[in-house]
Each structure stands twice: as structure tokens, then as C-alpha cells.
Amino acid sequence: MPCRFAEVIVNVHNRKVDRAFHYAVPEKLPVVLGSNVIVPFNGRTVEGIVIGFSDTAPVTAVKPVLACIEGEAILDKTLIELARWIADYYLCPFIEALQCILPASLGARREIIVEIGSSLDDPDIRALTLLDPELEKLVQAIWRGRKPVKLHNLTKRLGKGIMPQIEMLAARGFLNLTTVYKLPAFRDSVSENEGVPTRKAPVTLTPRQLEAVSVIDAAVHGQAKTVLVHGITGSGKTQVYLHAIAHVLQEGKSAIVLVPEITLTPQIYREFSEAFPGQVAVLHSGLTDRQRANEYKRIVSGAARVVVGARSAIFAPLRNLGLIIIDEEHEQTYKQEENPKYHVHEVAKKRAELCGCTVVLGSATPSLESYALALSGRYTLVTMGERVGQNPLPPVEVVDLREELLAGNHGIFSRSLLAKMTERFSRGEQAILFLNRRGFSTFIICRECGYVAKCPHCDISLTYHSNTGLLRCHYCGYTVAAPQDCPSCSSRKIKYFGLGTEKIEHELNKFFPNVKALRLDADTTTRQGAHRQILAAFERGEAQALIGTQMVAKGLDFPNVTLVGVVSADVTLNMPDFRAKERTFQLITQVAGRAGRGVRPGDVVVQTFSPQDPSIKFAQTHDYQGFFTQEIGFRRALGYPPFNHILQAVLTSEAESSLIKCAQDLDGALRQEVAKLNQNARHHLEILGPAPCPLRKLNNRYRWQLIVKGKKVDELKAAMGYAVKQLYEFGTTGGLALSLDVDPIGMI
């Protein structure tokens, strides 16, 4: 009978070993597809993942698998194929793609087990114990019960100084030391800890909602595999999702529901748990390792058939997957910033292709790419243009901050916003104040010499935080005390310039000292569970104002919120990115949708220095189609997505002179290859750069970029792959780091 070999991807992050290695499987070792194993590799032992089996191996001297980590395998054939596709599409090592799917908290725990050896009754051991009191304690500890003991427990009880005696006894055969690898034990899940809600009676759907559910059902049972639900804020998309999932569950299938922000997970988890008690698991980065491991246990065992979570929940190991729902599909948080730089849209569509399920994209402001695909017929489009209960969309007032300054108002709040807040607060209603940044002030500047406090490691100004009196870099974490005098010219004319959530809170307290406000931003939500506690307190009415960054702009549903104030709409508008106008329109439209969701009508005030900008004008009238028509024309003229793919190469180094040389070498090789491809290809490739990134320095490393655009992503990858190979084979790349991003979301 031929020997069985496991094909293993080893946990070594080196592209030179980015392939499967064959290992013999010992007869008694329970190795299965997806198993975490321990294998010998290059003179050491490493972890690896089994991605397949074969009856033959390409070499004759095949080493054996040393150990199989205890615990049920998370990966199945579909997830392994998905990882293979991610590695190919996003140009990353296979092991990175696999580890992206496997939660880090499920990694192996190494334990050494101490057992009594066959020679423990030997007279020599008794003689040794008489001479060494510590050794006598050790023998007594092991002898008690004659059961295996964890080495960790022995050293904890007797001290780490006992190790020489343990090693001596093991060398003489008195003790056996066995290394065991285990996955963490599963206990109660986070879902069970939070209690199982009672089932709510199903809501009667509106005709538009029924139509949307019908279209999704048809897609599940037919050929149209991606559905775009374009529903305005308050149109009831969540109820559509719930009914579509109920139909899928009735057929014995499972479903994934993705939300863009961790803040949205508790609220949507509650809604889904009430609809499907005991069947919902939750996955997001805010869970402890224990909670995450236990949720995975429920998913793998089949106890949970609906998974709600943020981006990484797309990899939930559900069996018989029938539906993937991506809510607020336009959000850029669905793109991973670290390697592998995958986008949930593409991963979801590939997973749907592999397992034959349907993808539903939902948004009030779909990405231009998704809406263009829907108009072209590649996606099935469903439009929900009315709010449930016939509540109107709130009127949006645009305030020109230039006129406020001319009228002598130099404060944060316009006269109109102040008046509306006074009215709402007097009636016991609530308001949301939105700003797309955090901190007290954007930066400090010397009005005498123009000095601006910047991070010494990054090419960015430091942000002032009043609660600590510190200046902080929000990229690398560098902090320094805020100066009283100018560090450059010693002038006392230091001015705090800009806006932040802390400053808005300070100003709100000045105008409304009796109004309690809560802040929801990256600074107030560092503690586990803080998101949920802040939102729950606001929902209970413990505060009348909620101040926040992008976390408050989407998905939240508070019926008592009748006023939304966009304190500054210009932050995203002026970013050096071709998606700046799209993001501005989406943010204003989304945050405006938080107002007037209950029985009381709502109002929105948008403060800006650019009131005539199309993204603001179209958001004022809730006109998505108008914005799309204008913006898609610009994208077509400039060759940006959805008309072309983009591949971005970012080169970084501590020495900018050598970095520029590497960027020029990469550019030369890339242009040479692109010229060849353009001779034969029907669609031409275009190169932009090399040039400094908008954020030129980060963490003491200078950053330059090259961008190549084209209709065929495989052509972009082939051209860049050739250029990178040439750079590393023939160039001088000491200290260089290179990051490749296929279809980047941000260009900063």
C-alpha cells in the first residue's frame, strides 16, 4: 500500500518557500484536511497547514509530520481554495492568505507533559532524593497519583530552578517529557454569555421590501448571484435581510451578515438574535481570544448558522452557505489595509462562486463601482426609494461658513445649528454632531514664525488632546507635551488651530451646560465593550448629544434623534484621492439619514466652506442618481475605476535617496514591460509616477509610489510582477520594503 503524504504550507513568511511541501503521515496521527501540524523544516520545527494529500512525493527522502495540533480543523476544501485565490489575486504568500482565514486566537498552545518513566523505581532514584531535598519534592509531586503532569504546573509549584533536576531525571529514563500541541479549550460563547433573546414576531413588510426579498429569493434559486439593494436610509433594508435569511435557513443553509464598523455589531446582532434565537454567532476584533474561539466552535459544530460580524467574518467556517449579505457595502473598511490587502466584495463573490451561494450588497449610497455593475446588468438591481412608515427624508440645510465669519461668528457652531440645538434640547430630543476626525484640535501653529508641530517620525502634524495635554501622532503613536512657547522662535503666540471631537464637546458644554454629551471616537472606545456601552447609554436617553467621527455616520437607529449637525464637511472633500468627492457625498447622506427615523421629523445642518461643491449639493437633495451621473463621467474621462483596475506599488525606506533610485529602477522595468504588452494588447496600460506618496513619511520611513492602470487585472499583475523581479535581481534594494495593492481603496 503506498505511503500517504500530506501537502503542507509551512508558517514561514518567505516567497522562496511559498509552495506546498510533502510530509509522510504517521499511521496513528489524526491528520485531516485543514489540520494544523508541526513539521521539521530547514533544521527546525515549524507550524504548518495541511492543504491536501497525495500518494506520491516529488522527493525520495520525505520527513514525517511530527505532531498534529489537537482540535477540530477550521479549514475545509472551499476555504483552502479561497485562500489560494486570495494569494494569487492579491499577490501575497499562500500562508498569509491561510492565516487571514484562520483566527489568530486559535493558534496552538505548546505544552510539555511530564510522566513517570519505566525506571522510577530504580534504587538510584531513592539514593538521589536523599542527597537533594529539591529533587525529593519533585519526585513526590510526580509520584502523587502516578498521572501525567504539565511541566508548567510543576515549575509553578516548585519554581523554575527545578528544571536541571527534571532534565537529569529525563536523561536517566526516570521521567518522560512529551511535547503536546493543543488548541485552546472551548467554554461558554459570547453569544450565550449575553443571553438568548426571545423570538420577536416577524414584521409585516412593505410592498418594496417584499419585492426586494422576492428578487433575493430568485437569485438564491437561479443564476443571478449578486444583488445590489439600493435603499435610502430608513427604507427597511435590515428587515429585507432578516426575511431573506429566514428563507435560506428553512432550506437547511446558513448565512453571513457583514457590517462595516464594530460599533454596529451589537445593535445588528441583537436584531438578528431576536429573529433567530440561539442560532447567531458574532465575530469582530473586539472579542477576547476566548470569546472568538468559542464562537468558532459554535460555527464549526453547526450550532450557529448565522454569523454577524465585521470584515473578517467573511471567512466564517459555515457549512452549506446560502447567503452573504454586505450591509453599507460602500464603506472603505471592507478593504484590508495590511497584507493580504483583500476587499470583502471580491472575496465574497469568489466564495459565492466556490460554494454556489448568493451575495447581497446593500447601501443607501452604493459605491460607484457597484452601481455601475448593476446598471450594466452584471448585478441585479433592487431600488427601495421610500422610508418605512412614509417618513420623509430630513431636509438638509447647507450653511456657508464664510458668511458666518463675515457676520462675526468665529465659533464652531453656526447660528442656525445653535438655534436648532436649543429647540431640540428644550423638547427633550437628541442630536448627533458629526466630525470626520478626533482629538481637540487638528494642530498647533506659531503665528510669529509659522512653526507647526509635526511628528518627527511621520510627515503629519500632531493632534492636541486636551484631557492629557499631549500632542499625539495618530499614525505611529508618538506623543509629546503641548508647548507653551514656540520651540522654534520662543514666541508665546502659539495658536490651536482646527477642530476635533473633544473641542466640539467643550464648546457644546459652554453653550449648553445642562446638556449631557457622549463622545464616540477612537479615543473613547479603546476599552473592550466601550462602543456598546456608549451607544446603549445614548439609546436609553442618558445623554442628549452624541459627538463622533465616522462611527456615528452609518447604521445607527435612534428614534429620538431629530437633529444631525455636520460640523465640518470639508475634511474628506479636500483629501488627495480620486474618491474624495464620493466619500464626502456618502458621509453626508449617511449621517443625515440618522435624523427623523422615529415619529418626529428630523433636520440636518451641514457646515462647509464649499457650499457649491457638487458632492454637497447632491447630498443636500438626497440625489444619488444625480451625483452618480456626474461623478461617473469624471471617472470615465480619467480612466479610474470602474473603467480600469489599479495596481499600486508603495516603496518605503529610511534613506530617501536610495528609495528614489529604487523607484526609478522599478519604473524603468515596468515601462519596458508595459511597452511590450501595449503592442499586443487590445487595452493599453498606463503608468503614473514614480512620485512621493501624499503621506511622504511614516514611522521614520520615506514613501514613494507607482501606479499602473488597465482594464485587465491579470495584465497589471504580470507587468508589475516582471518589474519587481527585475528590481530584486538586478537592483540595489538594501533596506527597501515594497507593498503591492490590487484595486486600492485609499491612495494616501
PDB file of N, CA and C in Angstrom, residues 365 368 396 398 569-575 578-590 592 606 608 610-624 626-628 630-631 634:
ATOM      1  N   THR A 365     -26.075  54.578  -0.344  1.00  0.00           N
ATOM      2  CA  THR A 365     -25.151  55.291  -1.236  1.00  0.00           C
ATOM      3  C   THR A 365     -24.154  54.292  -1.802  1.00  0.00           C
ATOM      4  N   LEU A 368     -19.600  53.698  -6.523  1.00  0.00           N
ATOM      5  CA  LEU A 368     -19.796  53.905  -7.954  1.00  0.00           C
ATOM      6  C   LEU A 368     -19.551  52.625  -8.733  1.00  0.00           C
ATOM      7  N   VAL A 396     -32.151  69.125   4.427  1.00  0.00           N
ATOM      8  CA  VAL A 396     -30.743  69.408   4.713  1.00  0.00           C
ATOM      9  C   VAL A 396     -30.466  70.879   4.431  1.00  0.00           C
ATOM     10  N   VAL A 398     -27.637  73.715   4.154  1.00  0.00           N
ATOM     11  CA  VAL A 398     -26.198  73.903   3.987  1.00  0.00           C
ATOM     12  C   VAL A 398     -25.837  75.311   4.437  1.00  0.00           C
ATOM     13  N   ALA A 569     -17.865  69.704   6.777  1.00  0.00           N
ATOM     14  CA  ALA A 569     -17.988  68.747   5.668  1.00  0.00           C
ATOM     15  C   ALA A 569     -16.772  68.748   4.759  1.00  0.00           C
ATOM     16  N   ASP A 570     -15.771  69.563   5.063  1.00  0.00           N
ATOM     17  CA  ASP A 570     -14.685  69.789   4.112  1.00  0.00           C
ATOM     18  C   ASP A 570     -13.494  68.859   4.280  1.00  0.00           C
ATOM     19  N   VAL A 571     -13.452  68.102   5.377  1.00  0.00           N
ATOM     20  CA  VAL A 571     -12.260  67.306   5.663  1.00  0.00           C
ATOM     21  C   VAL A 571     -12.006  66.277   4.570  1.00  0.00           C
ATOM     22  N   THR A 572     -12.996  65.432   4.284  1.00  0.00           N
ATOM     23  CA  THR A 572     -12.808  64.410   3.253  1.00  0.00           C
ATOM     24  C   THR A 572     -12.813  65.012   1.855  1.00  0.00           C
ATOM     25  N   LEU A 573     -13.480  66.142   1.695  1.00  0.00           N
ATOM     26  CA  LEU A 573     -13.606  66.760   0.372  1.00  0.00           C
ATOM     27  C   LEU A 573     -12.253  67.154  -0.200  1.00  0.00           C
ATOM     28  N   ASN A 574     -11.332  67.527   0.671  1.00  0.00           N
ATOM     29  CA  ASN A 574     -10.037  68.036   0.215  1.00  0.00           C
ATOM     30  C   ASN A 574      -8.904  67.030   0.344  1.00  0.00           C
ATOM     31  N   MET A 575      -9.252  65.763   0.501  1.00  0.00           N
ATOM     32  CA  MET A 575      -8.214  64.734   0.544  1.00  0.00           C
ATOM     33  C   MET A 575      -7.646  64.507  -0.853  1.00  0.00           C
ATOM     34  N   PHE A 578      -8.829  60.309  -5.620  1.00  0.00           N
ATOM     35  CA  PHE A 578      -9.870  60.451  -6.638  1.00  0.00           C
ATOM     36  C   PHE A 578     -11.257  60.082  -6.115  1.00  0.00           C
ATOM     37  N   ARG A 579     -11.320  59.433  -4.946  1.00  0.00           N
ATOM     38  CA  ARG A 579     -12.615  59.101  -4.353  1.00  0.00           C
ATOM     39  C   ARG A 579     -13.085  60.134  -3.335  1.00  0.00           C
ATOM     40  N   ALA A 580     -12.411  61.269  -3.224  1.00  0.00           N
ATOM     41  CA  ALA A 580     -12.725  62.248  -2.175  1.00  0.00           C
ATOM     42  C   ALA A 580     -14.162  62.747  -2.254  1.00  0.00           C
ATOM     43  N   LYS A 581     -14.621  63.085  -3.454  1.00  0.00           N
ATOM     44  CA  LYS A 581     -15.985  63.610  -3.591  1.00  0.00           C
ATOM     45  C   LYS A 581     -17.019  62.527  -3.302  1.00  0.00           C
ATOM     46  N   GLU A 582     -16.744  61.310  -3.745  1.00  0.00           N
ATOM     47  CA  GLU A 582     -17.668  60.212  -3.472  1.00  0.00           C
ATOM     48  C   GLU A 582     -17.809  59.990  -1.979  1.00  0.00           C
ATOM     49  N   ARG A 583     -16.696  60.002  -1.251  1.00  0.00           N
ATOM     50  CA  ARG A 583     -16.745  59.774   0.191  1.00  0.00           C
ATOM     51  C   ARG A 583     -17.480  60.906   0.906  1.00  0.00           C
ATOM     52  N   THR A 584     -17.274  62.130   0.438  1.00  0.00           N
ATOM     53  CA  THR A 584     -17.966  63.263   1.055  1.00  0.00           C
ATOM     54  C   THR A 584     -19.473  63.128   0.876  1.00  0.00           C
ATOM     55  N   PHE A 585     -19.904  62.824  -0.344  1.00  0.00           N
ATOM     56  CA  PHE A 585     -21.330  62.636  -0.603  1.00  0.00           C
ATOM     57  C   PHE A 585     -21.901  61.508   0.261  1.00  0.00           C
ATOM     58  N   GLN A 586     -21.184  60.394   0.336  1.00  0.00           N
ATOM     59  CA  GLN A 586     -21.665  59.254   1.106  1.00  0.00           C
ATOM     60  C   GLN A 586     -21.778  59.577   2.592  1.00  0.00           C
ATOM     61  N   LEU A 587     -20.751  60.231   3.142  1.00  0.00           N
ATOM     62  CA  LEU A 587     -20.767  60.543   4.571  1.00  0.00           C
ATOM     63  C   LEU A 587     -21.909  61.478   4.937  1.00  0.00           C
ATOM     64  N   ILE A 588     -22.101  62.537   4.145  1.00  0.00           N
ATOM     65  CA  ILE A 588     -23.172  63.486   4.450  1.00  0.00           C
ATOM     66  C   ILE A 588     -24.531  62.808   4.330  1.00  0.00           C
ATOM     67  N   THR A 589     -24.728  62.044   3.275  1.00  0.00           N
ATOM     68  CA  THR A 589     -26.003  61.363   3.072  1.00  0.00           C
ATOM     69  C   THR A 589     -26.271  60.352   4.181  1.00  0.00           C
ATOM     70  N   GLN A 590     -25.236  59.606   4.554  1.00  0.00           N
ATOM     71  CA  GLN A 590     -25.410  58.582   5.583  1.00  0.00           C
ATOM     72  C   GLN A 590     -25.701  59.194   6.949  1.00  0.00           C
ATOM     73  N   ALA A 592     -26.861  62.136   7.580  1.00  0.00           N
ATOM     74  CA  ALA A 592     -28.160  62.807   7.522  1.00  0.00           C
ATOM     75  C   ALA A 592     -29.286  61.808   7.757  1.00  0.00           C
ATOM     76  N   VAL A 606     -25.553  71.113   7.568  1.00  0.00           N
ATOM     77  CA  VAL A 606     -24.218  70.809   7.062  1.00  0.00           C
ATOM     78  C   VAL A 606     -23.433  72.105   6.969  1.00  0.00           C
ATOM     79  N   THR A 608     -20.013  74.122   5.921  1.00  0.00           N
ATOM     80  CA  THR A 608     -18.945  73.930   4.939  1.00  0.00           C
ATOM     81  C   THR A 608     -18.433  75.262   4.417  1.00  0.00           C
ATOM     82  N   SER A 610     -17.369  75.094   1.308  1.00  0.00           N
ATOM     83  CA  SER A 610     -17.529  74.812  -0.124  1.00  0.00           C
ATOM     84  C   SER A 610     -18.978  74.446  -0.438  1.00  0.00           C
ATOM     85  N   PRO A 611     -19.915  75.359  -0.205  1.00  0.00           N
ATOM     86  CA  PRO A 611     -21.333  75.005  -0.365  1.00  0.00           C
ATOM     87  C   PRO A 611     -21.730  74.679  -1.795  1.00  0.00           C
ATOM     88  N   GLN A 612     -20.956  75.128  -2.789  1.00  0.00           N
ATOM     89  CA  GLN A 612     -21.320  74.883  -4.185  1.00  0.00           C
ATOM     90  C   GLN A 612     -20.723  73.598  -4.745  1.00  0.00           C
ATOM     91  N   ASP A 613     -19.937  72.880  -3.947  1.00  0.00           N
ATOM     92  CA  ASP A 613     -19.346  71.642  -4.456  1.00  0.00           C
ATOM     93  C   ASP A 613     -20.449  70.644  -4.783  1.00  0.00           C
ATOM     94  N   PRO A 614     -20.370  69.968  -5.942  1.00  0.00           N
ATOM     95  CA  PRO A 614     -21.436  69.049  -6.349  1.00  0.00           C
ATOM     96  C   PRO A 614     -21.734  67.956  -5.332  1.00  0.00           C
ATOM     97  N   SER A 615     -20.704  67.440  -4.656  1.00  0.00           N
ATOM     98  CA  SER A 615     -20.959  66.365  -3.691  1.00  0.00           C
ATOM     99  C   SER A 615     -21.844  66.853  -2.554  1.00  0.00           C
ATOM    100  N   ILE A 616     -21.699  68.109  -2.168  1.00  0.00           N
ATOM    101  CA  ILE A 616     -22.529  68.671  -1.097  1.00  0.00           C
ATOM    102  C   ILE A 616     -23.912  69.046  -1.624  1.00  0.00           C
ATOM    103  N   LYS A 617     -23.970  69.602  -2.817  1.00  0.00           N
ATOM    104  CA  LYS A 617     -25.261  69.989  -3.407  1.00  0.00           C
ATOM    105  C   LYS A 617     -26.150  68.768  -3.628  1.00  0.00           C
ATOM    106  N   PHE A 618     -25.572  67.692  -4.175  1.00  0.00           N
ATOM    107  CA  PHE A 618     -26.371  66.486  -4.403  1.00  0.00           C
ATOM    108  C   PHE A 618     -26.772  65.819  -3.088  1.00  0.00           C
ATOM    109  N   ALA A 619     -25.888  65.853  -2.078  1.00  0.00           N
ATOM    110  CA  ALA A 619     -26.235  65.288  -0.773  1.00  0.00           C
ATOM    111  C   ALA A 619     -27.363  66.085  -0.123  1.00  0.00           C
ATOM    112  N   GLN A 620     -27.399  67.397  -0.362  1.00  0.00           N
ATOM    113  CA  GLN A 620     -28.446  68.241   0.211  1.00  0.00           C
ATOM    114  C   GLN A 620     -29.834  67.814  -0.255  1.00  0.00           C
ATOM    115  N   THR A 621     -29.922  67.350  -1.504  1.00  0.00           N
ATOM    116  CA  THR A 621     -31.218  66.936  -2.052  1.00  0.00           C
ATOM    117  C   THR A 621     -31.382  65.416  -2.080  1.00  0.00           C
ATOM    118  N   HIS A 622     -30.473  64.694  -1.410  1.00  0.00           N
ATOM    119  CA  HIS A 622     -30.525  63.222  -1.354  1.00  0.00           C
ATOM    120  C   HIS A 622     -30.574  62.624  -2.759  1.00  0.00           C
ATOM    121  N   ASP A 623     -29.819  63.215  -3.666  1.00  0.00           N
ATOM    122  CA  ASP A 623     -29.908  62.837  -5.084  1.00  0.00           C
ATOM    123  C   ASP A 623     -28.726  61.948  -5.466  1.00  0.00           C
ATOM    124  N   TYR A 624     -28.858  60.643  -5.209  1.00  0.00           N
ATOM    125  CA  TYR A 624     -27.772  59.727  -5.547  1.00  0.00           C
ATOM    126  C   TYR A 624     -27.582  59.629  -7.056  1.00  0.00           C
ATOM    127  N   GLY A 626     -28.183  61.757  -9.410  1.00  0.00           N
ATOM    128  CA  GLY A 626     -27.543  62.955  -9.951  1.00  0.00           C
ATOM    129  C   GLY A 626     -26.053  62.962  -9.689  1.00  0.00           C
ATOM    130  N   PHE A 627     -25.678  62.595  -8.452  1.00  0.00           N
ATOM    131  CA  PHE A 627     -24.251  62.545  -8.126  1.00  0.00           C
ATOM    132  C   PHE A 627     -23.544  61.477  -8.947  1.00  0.00           C
ATOM    133  N   PHE A 628     -24.161  60.296  -9.035  1.00  0.00           N
ATOM    134  CA  PHE A 628     -23.549  59.201  -9.791  1.00  0.00           C
ATOM    135  C   PHE A 628     -23.304  59.608 -11.246  1.00  0.00           C
ATOM    136  N   GLN A 630     -22.876  62.519 -12.627  1.00  0.00           N
ATOM    137  CA  GLN A 630     -21.791  63.485 -12.806  1.00  0.00           C
ATOM    138  C   GLN A 630     -20.432  62.861 -12.505  1.00  0.00           C
ATOM    139  N   GLU A 631     -20.340  62.140 -11.392  1.00  0.00           N
ATOM    140  CA  GLU A 631     -19.046  61.609 -10.958  1.00  0.00           C
ATOM    141  C   GLU A 631     -18.547  60.505 -11.884  1.00  0.00           C
ATOM    142  N   PHE A 634     -16.546  61.871 -14.734  1.00  0.00           N
ATOM    143  CA  PHE A 634     -15.153  62.198 -14.404  1.00  0.00           C
ATOM    144  C   PHE A 634     -14.298  60.934 -14.365  1.00  0.00           C
TER     145      PHE A 634
END
